[in-house]
mmCIF file of C-alpha atoms in Angstrom:
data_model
loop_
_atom_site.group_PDB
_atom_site.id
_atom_site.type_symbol
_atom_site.label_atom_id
_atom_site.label_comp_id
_atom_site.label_asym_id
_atom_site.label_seq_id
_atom_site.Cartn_x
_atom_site.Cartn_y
_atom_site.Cartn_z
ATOM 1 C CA UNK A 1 -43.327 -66.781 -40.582
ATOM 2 C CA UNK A 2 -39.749 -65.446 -39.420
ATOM 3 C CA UNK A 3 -38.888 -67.982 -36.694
ATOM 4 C CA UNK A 4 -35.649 -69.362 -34.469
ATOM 5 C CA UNK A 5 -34.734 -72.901 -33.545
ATOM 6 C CA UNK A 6 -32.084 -73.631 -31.086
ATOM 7 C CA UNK A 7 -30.634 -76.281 -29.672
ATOM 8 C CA UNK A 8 -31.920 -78.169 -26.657
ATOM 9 C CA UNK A 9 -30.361 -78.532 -23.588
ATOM 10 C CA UNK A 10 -29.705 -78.634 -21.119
ATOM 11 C CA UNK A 11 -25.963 -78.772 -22.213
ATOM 12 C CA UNK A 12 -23.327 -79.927 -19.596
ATOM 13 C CA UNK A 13 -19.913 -79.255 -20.218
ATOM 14 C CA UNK A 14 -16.597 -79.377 -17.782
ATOM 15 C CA UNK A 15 -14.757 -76.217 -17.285
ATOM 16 C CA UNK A 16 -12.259 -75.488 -20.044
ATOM 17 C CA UNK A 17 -14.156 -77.332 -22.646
ATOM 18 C CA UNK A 18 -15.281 -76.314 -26.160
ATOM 19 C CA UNK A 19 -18.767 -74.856 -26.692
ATOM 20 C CA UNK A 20 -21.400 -74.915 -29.462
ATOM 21 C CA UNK A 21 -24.738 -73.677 -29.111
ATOM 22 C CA UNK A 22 -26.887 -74.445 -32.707
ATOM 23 C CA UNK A 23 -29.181 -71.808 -33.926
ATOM 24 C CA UNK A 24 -30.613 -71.429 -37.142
ATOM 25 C CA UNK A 25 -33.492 -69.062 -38.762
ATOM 26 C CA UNK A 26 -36.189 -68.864 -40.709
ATOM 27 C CA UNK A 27 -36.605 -65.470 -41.438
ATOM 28 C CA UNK A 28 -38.724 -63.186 -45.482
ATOM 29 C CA UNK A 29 -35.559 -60.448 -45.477
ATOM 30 C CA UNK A 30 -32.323 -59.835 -43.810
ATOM 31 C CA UNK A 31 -32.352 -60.185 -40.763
ATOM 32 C CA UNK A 32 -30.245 -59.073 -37.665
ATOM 33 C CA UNK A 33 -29.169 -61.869 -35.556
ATOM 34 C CA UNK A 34 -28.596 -61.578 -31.825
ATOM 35 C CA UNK A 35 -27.326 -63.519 -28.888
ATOM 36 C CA UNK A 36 -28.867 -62.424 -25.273
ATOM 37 C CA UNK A 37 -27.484 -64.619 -22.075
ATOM 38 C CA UNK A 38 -29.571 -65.013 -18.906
ATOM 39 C CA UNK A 39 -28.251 -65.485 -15.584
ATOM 40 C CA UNK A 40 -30.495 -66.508 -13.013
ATOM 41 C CA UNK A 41 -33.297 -64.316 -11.565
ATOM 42 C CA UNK A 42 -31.974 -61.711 -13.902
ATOM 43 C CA UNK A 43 -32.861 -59.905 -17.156
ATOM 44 C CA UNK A 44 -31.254 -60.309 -20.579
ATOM 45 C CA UNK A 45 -28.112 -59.478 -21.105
ATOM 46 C CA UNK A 46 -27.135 -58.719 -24.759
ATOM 47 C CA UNK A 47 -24.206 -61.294 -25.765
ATOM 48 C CA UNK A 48 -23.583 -60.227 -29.608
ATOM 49 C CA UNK A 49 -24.600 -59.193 -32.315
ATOM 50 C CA UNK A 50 -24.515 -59.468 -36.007
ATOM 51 C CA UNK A 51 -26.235 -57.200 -38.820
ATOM 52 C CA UNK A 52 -25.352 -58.834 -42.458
ATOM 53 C CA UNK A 53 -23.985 -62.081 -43.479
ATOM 54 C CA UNK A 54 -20.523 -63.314 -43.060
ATOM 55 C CA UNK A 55 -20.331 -60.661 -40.095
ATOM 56 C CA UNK A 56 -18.847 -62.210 -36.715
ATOM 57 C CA UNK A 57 -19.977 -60.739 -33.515
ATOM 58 C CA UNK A 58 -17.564 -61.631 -30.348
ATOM 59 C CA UNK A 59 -17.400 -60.765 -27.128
ATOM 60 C CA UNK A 60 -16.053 -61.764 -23.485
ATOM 61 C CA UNK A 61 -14.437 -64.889 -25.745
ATOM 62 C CA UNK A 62 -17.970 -65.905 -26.924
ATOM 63 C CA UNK A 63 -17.946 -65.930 -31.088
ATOM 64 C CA UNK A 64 -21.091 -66.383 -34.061
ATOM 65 C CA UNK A 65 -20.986 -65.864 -37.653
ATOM 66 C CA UNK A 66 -24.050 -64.748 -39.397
ATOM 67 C CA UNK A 67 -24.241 -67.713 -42.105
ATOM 68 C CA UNK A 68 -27.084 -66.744 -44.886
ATOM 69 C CA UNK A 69 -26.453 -69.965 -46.872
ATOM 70 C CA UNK A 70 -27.362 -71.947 -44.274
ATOM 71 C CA UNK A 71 -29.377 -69.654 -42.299
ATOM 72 C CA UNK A 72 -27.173 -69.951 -38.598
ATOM 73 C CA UNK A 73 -26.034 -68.459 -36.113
ATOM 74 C CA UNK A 74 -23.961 -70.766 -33.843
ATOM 75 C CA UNK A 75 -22.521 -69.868 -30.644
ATOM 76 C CA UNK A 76 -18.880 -70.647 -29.784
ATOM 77 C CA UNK A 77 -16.306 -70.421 -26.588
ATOM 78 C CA UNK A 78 -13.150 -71.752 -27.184
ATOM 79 C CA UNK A 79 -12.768 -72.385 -23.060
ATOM 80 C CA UNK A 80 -15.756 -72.196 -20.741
ATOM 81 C CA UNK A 81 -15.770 -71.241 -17.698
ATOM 82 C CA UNK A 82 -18.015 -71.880 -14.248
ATOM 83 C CA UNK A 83 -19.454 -68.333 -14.227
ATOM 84 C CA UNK A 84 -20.527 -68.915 -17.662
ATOM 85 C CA UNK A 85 -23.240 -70.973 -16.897
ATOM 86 C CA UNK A 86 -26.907 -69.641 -17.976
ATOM 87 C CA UNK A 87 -29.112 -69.740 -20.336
ATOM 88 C CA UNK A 88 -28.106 -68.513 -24.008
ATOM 89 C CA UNK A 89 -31.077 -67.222 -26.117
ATOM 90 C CA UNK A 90 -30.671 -66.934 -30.179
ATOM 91 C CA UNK A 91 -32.692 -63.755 -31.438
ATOM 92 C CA UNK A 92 -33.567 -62.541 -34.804
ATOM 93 C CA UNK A 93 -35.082 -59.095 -35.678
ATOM 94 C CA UNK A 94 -36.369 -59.283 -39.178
ATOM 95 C CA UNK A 95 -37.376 -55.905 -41.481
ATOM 96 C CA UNK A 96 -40.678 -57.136 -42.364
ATOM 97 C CA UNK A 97 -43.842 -55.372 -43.433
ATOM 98 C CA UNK A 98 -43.996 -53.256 -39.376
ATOM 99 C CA UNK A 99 -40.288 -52.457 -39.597
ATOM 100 C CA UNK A 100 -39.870 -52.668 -36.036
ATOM 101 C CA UNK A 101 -37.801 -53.468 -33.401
ATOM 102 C CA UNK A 102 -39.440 -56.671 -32.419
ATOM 103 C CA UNK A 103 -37.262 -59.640 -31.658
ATOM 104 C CA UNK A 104 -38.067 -63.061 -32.153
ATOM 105 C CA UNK A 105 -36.726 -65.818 -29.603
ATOM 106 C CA UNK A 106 -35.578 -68.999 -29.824
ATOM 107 C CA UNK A 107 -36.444 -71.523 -26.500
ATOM 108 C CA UNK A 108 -32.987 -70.863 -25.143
ATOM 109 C CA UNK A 109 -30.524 -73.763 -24.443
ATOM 110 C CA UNK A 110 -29.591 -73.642 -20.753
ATOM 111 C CA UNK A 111 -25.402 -74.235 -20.244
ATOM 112 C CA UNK A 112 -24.149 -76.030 -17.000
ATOM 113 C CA UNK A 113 -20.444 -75.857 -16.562
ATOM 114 C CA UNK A 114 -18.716 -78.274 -13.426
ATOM 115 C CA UNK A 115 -15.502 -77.716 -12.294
ATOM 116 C CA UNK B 1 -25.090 -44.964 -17.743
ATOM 117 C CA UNK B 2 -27.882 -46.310 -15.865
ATOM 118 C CA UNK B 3 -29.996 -49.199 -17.161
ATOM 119 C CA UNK B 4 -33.106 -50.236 -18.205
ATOM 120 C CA UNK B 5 -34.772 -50.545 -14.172
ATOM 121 C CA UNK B 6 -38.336 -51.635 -14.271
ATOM 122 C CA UNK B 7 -40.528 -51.811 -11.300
ATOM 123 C CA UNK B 8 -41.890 -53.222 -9.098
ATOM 124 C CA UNK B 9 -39.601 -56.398 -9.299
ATOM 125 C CA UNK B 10 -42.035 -58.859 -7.613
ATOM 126 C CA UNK B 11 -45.970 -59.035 -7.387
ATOM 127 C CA UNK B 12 -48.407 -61.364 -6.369
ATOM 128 C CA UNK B 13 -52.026 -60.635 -7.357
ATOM 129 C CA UNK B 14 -55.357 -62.857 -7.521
ATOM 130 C CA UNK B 15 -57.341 -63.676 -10.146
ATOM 131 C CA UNK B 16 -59.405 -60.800 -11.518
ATOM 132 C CA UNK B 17 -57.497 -57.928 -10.206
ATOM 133 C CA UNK B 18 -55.075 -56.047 -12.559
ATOM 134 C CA UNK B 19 -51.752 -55.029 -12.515
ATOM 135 C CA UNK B 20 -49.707 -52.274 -13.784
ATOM 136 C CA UNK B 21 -45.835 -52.417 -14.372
ATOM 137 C CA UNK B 22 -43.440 -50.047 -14.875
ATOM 138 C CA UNK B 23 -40.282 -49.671 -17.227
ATOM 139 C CA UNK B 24 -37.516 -46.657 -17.364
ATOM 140 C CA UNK B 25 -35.332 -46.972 -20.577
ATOM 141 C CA UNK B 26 -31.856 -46.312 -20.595
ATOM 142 C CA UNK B 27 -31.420 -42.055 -20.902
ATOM 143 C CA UNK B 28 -31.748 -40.994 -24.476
ATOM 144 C CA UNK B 29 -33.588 -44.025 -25.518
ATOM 145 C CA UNK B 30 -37.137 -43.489 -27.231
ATOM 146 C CA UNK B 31 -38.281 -47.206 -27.762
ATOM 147 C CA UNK B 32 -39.963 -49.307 -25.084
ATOM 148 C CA UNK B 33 -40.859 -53.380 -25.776
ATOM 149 C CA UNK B 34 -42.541 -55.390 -23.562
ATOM 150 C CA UNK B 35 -42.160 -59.315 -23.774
ATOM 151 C CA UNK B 36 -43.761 -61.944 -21.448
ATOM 152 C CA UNK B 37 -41.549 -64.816 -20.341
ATOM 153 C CA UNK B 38 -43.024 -68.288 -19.558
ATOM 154 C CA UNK B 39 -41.113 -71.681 -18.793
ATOM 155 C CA UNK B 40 -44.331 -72.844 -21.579
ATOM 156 C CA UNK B 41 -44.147 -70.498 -23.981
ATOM 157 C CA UNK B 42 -40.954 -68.910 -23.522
ATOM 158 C CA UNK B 43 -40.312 -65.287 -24.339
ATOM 159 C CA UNK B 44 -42.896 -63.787 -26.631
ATOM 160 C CA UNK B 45 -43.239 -60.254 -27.863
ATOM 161 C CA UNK B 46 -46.199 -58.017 -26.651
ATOM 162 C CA UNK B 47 -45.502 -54.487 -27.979
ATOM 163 C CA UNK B 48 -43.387 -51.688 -28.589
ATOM 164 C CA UNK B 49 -43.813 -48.216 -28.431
ATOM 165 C CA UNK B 50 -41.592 -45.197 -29.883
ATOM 166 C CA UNK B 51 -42.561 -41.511 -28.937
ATOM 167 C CA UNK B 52 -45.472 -42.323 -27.254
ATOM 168 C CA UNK B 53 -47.108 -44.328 -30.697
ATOM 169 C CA UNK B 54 -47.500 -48.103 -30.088
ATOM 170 C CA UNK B 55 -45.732 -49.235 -33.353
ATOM 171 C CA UNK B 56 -46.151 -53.167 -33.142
ATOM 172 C CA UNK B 57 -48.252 -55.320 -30.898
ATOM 173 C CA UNK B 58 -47.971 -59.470 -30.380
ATOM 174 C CA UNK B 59 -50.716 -61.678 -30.193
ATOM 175 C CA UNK B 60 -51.666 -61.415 -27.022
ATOM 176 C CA UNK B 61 -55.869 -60.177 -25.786
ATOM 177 C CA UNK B 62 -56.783 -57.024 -25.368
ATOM 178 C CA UNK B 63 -56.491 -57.237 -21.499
ATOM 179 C CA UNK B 64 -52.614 -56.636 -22.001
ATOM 180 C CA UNK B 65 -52.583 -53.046 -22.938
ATOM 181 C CA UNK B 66 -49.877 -50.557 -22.462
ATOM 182 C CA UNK B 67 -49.016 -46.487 -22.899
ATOM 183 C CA UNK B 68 -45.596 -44.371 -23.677
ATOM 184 C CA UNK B 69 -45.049 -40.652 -22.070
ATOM 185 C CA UNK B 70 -43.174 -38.048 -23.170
ATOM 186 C CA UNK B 71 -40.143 -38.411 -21.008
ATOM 187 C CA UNK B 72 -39.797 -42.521 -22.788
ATOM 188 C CA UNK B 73 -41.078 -44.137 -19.541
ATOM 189 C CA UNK B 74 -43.566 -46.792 -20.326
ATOM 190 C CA UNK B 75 -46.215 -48.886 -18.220
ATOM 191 C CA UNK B 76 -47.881 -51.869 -18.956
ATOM 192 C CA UNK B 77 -51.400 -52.922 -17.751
ATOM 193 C CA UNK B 78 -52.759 -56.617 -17.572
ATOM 194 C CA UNK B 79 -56.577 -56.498 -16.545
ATOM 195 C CA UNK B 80 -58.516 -59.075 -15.342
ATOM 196 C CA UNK B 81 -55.765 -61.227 -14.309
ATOM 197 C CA UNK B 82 -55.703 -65.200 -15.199
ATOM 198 C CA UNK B 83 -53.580 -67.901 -13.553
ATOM 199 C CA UNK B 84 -51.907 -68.183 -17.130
ATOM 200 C CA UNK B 85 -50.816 -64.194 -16.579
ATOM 201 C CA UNK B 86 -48.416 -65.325 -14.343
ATOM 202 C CA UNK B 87 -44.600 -64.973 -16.006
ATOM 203 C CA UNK B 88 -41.707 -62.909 -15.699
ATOM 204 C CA UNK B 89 -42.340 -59.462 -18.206
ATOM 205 C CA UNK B 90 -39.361 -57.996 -19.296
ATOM 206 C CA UNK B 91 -38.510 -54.447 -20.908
ATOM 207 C CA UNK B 92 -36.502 -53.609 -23.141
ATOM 208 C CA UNK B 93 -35.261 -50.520 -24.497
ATOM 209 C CA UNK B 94 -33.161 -48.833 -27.265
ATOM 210 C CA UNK B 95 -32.464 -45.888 -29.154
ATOM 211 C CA UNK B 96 -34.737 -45.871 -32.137
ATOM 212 C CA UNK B 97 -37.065 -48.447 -33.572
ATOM 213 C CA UNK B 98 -36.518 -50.160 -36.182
ATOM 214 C CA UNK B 99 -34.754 -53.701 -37.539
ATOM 215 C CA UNK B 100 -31.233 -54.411 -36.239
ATOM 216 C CA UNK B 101 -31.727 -51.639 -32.840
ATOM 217 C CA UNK B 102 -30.107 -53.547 -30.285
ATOM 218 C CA UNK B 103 -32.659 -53.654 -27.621
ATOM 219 C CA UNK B 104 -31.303 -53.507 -23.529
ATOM 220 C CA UNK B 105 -33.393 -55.392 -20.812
ATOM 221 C CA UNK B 106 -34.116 -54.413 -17.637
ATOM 222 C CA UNK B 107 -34.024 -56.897 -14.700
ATOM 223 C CA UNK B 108 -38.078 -58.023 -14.966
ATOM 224 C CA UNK B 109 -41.175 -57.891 -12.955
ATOM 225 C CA UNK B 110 -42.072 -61.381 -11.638
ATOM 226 C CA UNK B 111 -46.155 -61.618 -11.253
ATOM 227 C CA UNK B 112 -47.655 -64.052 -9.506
ATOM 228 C CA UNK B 113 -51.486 -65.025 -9.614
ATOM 229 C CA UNK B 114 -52.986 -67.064 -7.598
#
């Protein structure tokens, strides 16, 4: 079955620091690939976005490239920050036989960043 | 735009009542999905609904059930509450269904049962 594996955490980092968050999928067709972020006692917040391989969805300095050969995802800031501590949940939505909308999630990986 | 706003945001119930929560999508959207989130079992899908049809439903017993009106809005009931009920349920909308919609979230309903 279509599945996504993350990274655990938590995952400490100092402010300006490099980040990497692993994902990788398991998925029967093409699917899209997502990154949500979740800041305490909130919802989900959509991060990116990617909807065939070798695309790169960025945003607010966050970066992933959908990589079909090896079936990732990875998430990567070139400089975190303090605010950018949450958690960071991988998502795939696969075609499959229902052709719906349904996202599957991976554990999350919770990101602590100190000053 | 206004977001996905789902209420109420906090509940507490006891075992053996039931519950019903409420979702508004974002304006325009036509799919609703509902997904439970548990420190356990972390977020898990438990359906979706597009012009009032549920279109996909999780594993999840028949006590979760949940309904689609015409203006998008979509509830979600939970009968015969169990300790194990109790988790943050998020909603999540989008335009269309289908593979590769980006889905929005609302903020969440916390339930508590005791």
């Amino acid at each position: 079955g279509n599945s996504v594996t993350q990274m655990e955490g938590p995952v400490t980092l100092s402010e300006e620091a490099f980040l990497t968050i692993n994902c990788t999928y398991t998925a029967t067709g093409y699917p899209s690939l997502f990154w949500y972020v979740q800041y305490p006692g909130e919802g989900l917040q959509l991060l990116l976005k990617a909807t065939k391989a070798d695309d790169k969805g960025s945003n607010k300095g966050f970066e992933a490239t959908y990589r079909k050969e090896t079936t990732s995802f990875h998430l990567e800031k070139g400089s975190v920050q303090v605010s950018d501590s949450a958690v960071y949940f991988c998502a795939l939505s696969d075609q499959g036989s229902s052709n719906t909308g349904k996202l599957i999630f991976g554990q999350g990986t919770t990101l602590q960043v100190k000053p | 735009k206004a977001g996905v706003t789902q209420t109420p945001r906090y509940l507490i119930k006891t075992r053996g009542q039931q519950v019903t929560l409420s979702c508004s999508p974002i304006s325009g959207h036509r799919s609703v999905s509902w997904y439970q989130q548990t420190p356990g079992q972390g977020l898990q899908f438990l359906f979706e609904y597009f012009s009032e049809t549920q279109r996909n439903k999780g594993n999840f017993p028949g006590r979760f059930s949940g309904r689609q009106f015409s203006n998008s809005r979509s509830e979600m009931n939970v009968s015969t509450l169990e300790l194990g009920d109790s988790a943050l349920y998020l909603c999540a909308s989008s335009l269309y269904s289908g593979y590769g919609e980006t889905q929005y979230f609302g903020p969440g309903t916390r339930l508590l049962v005791l």
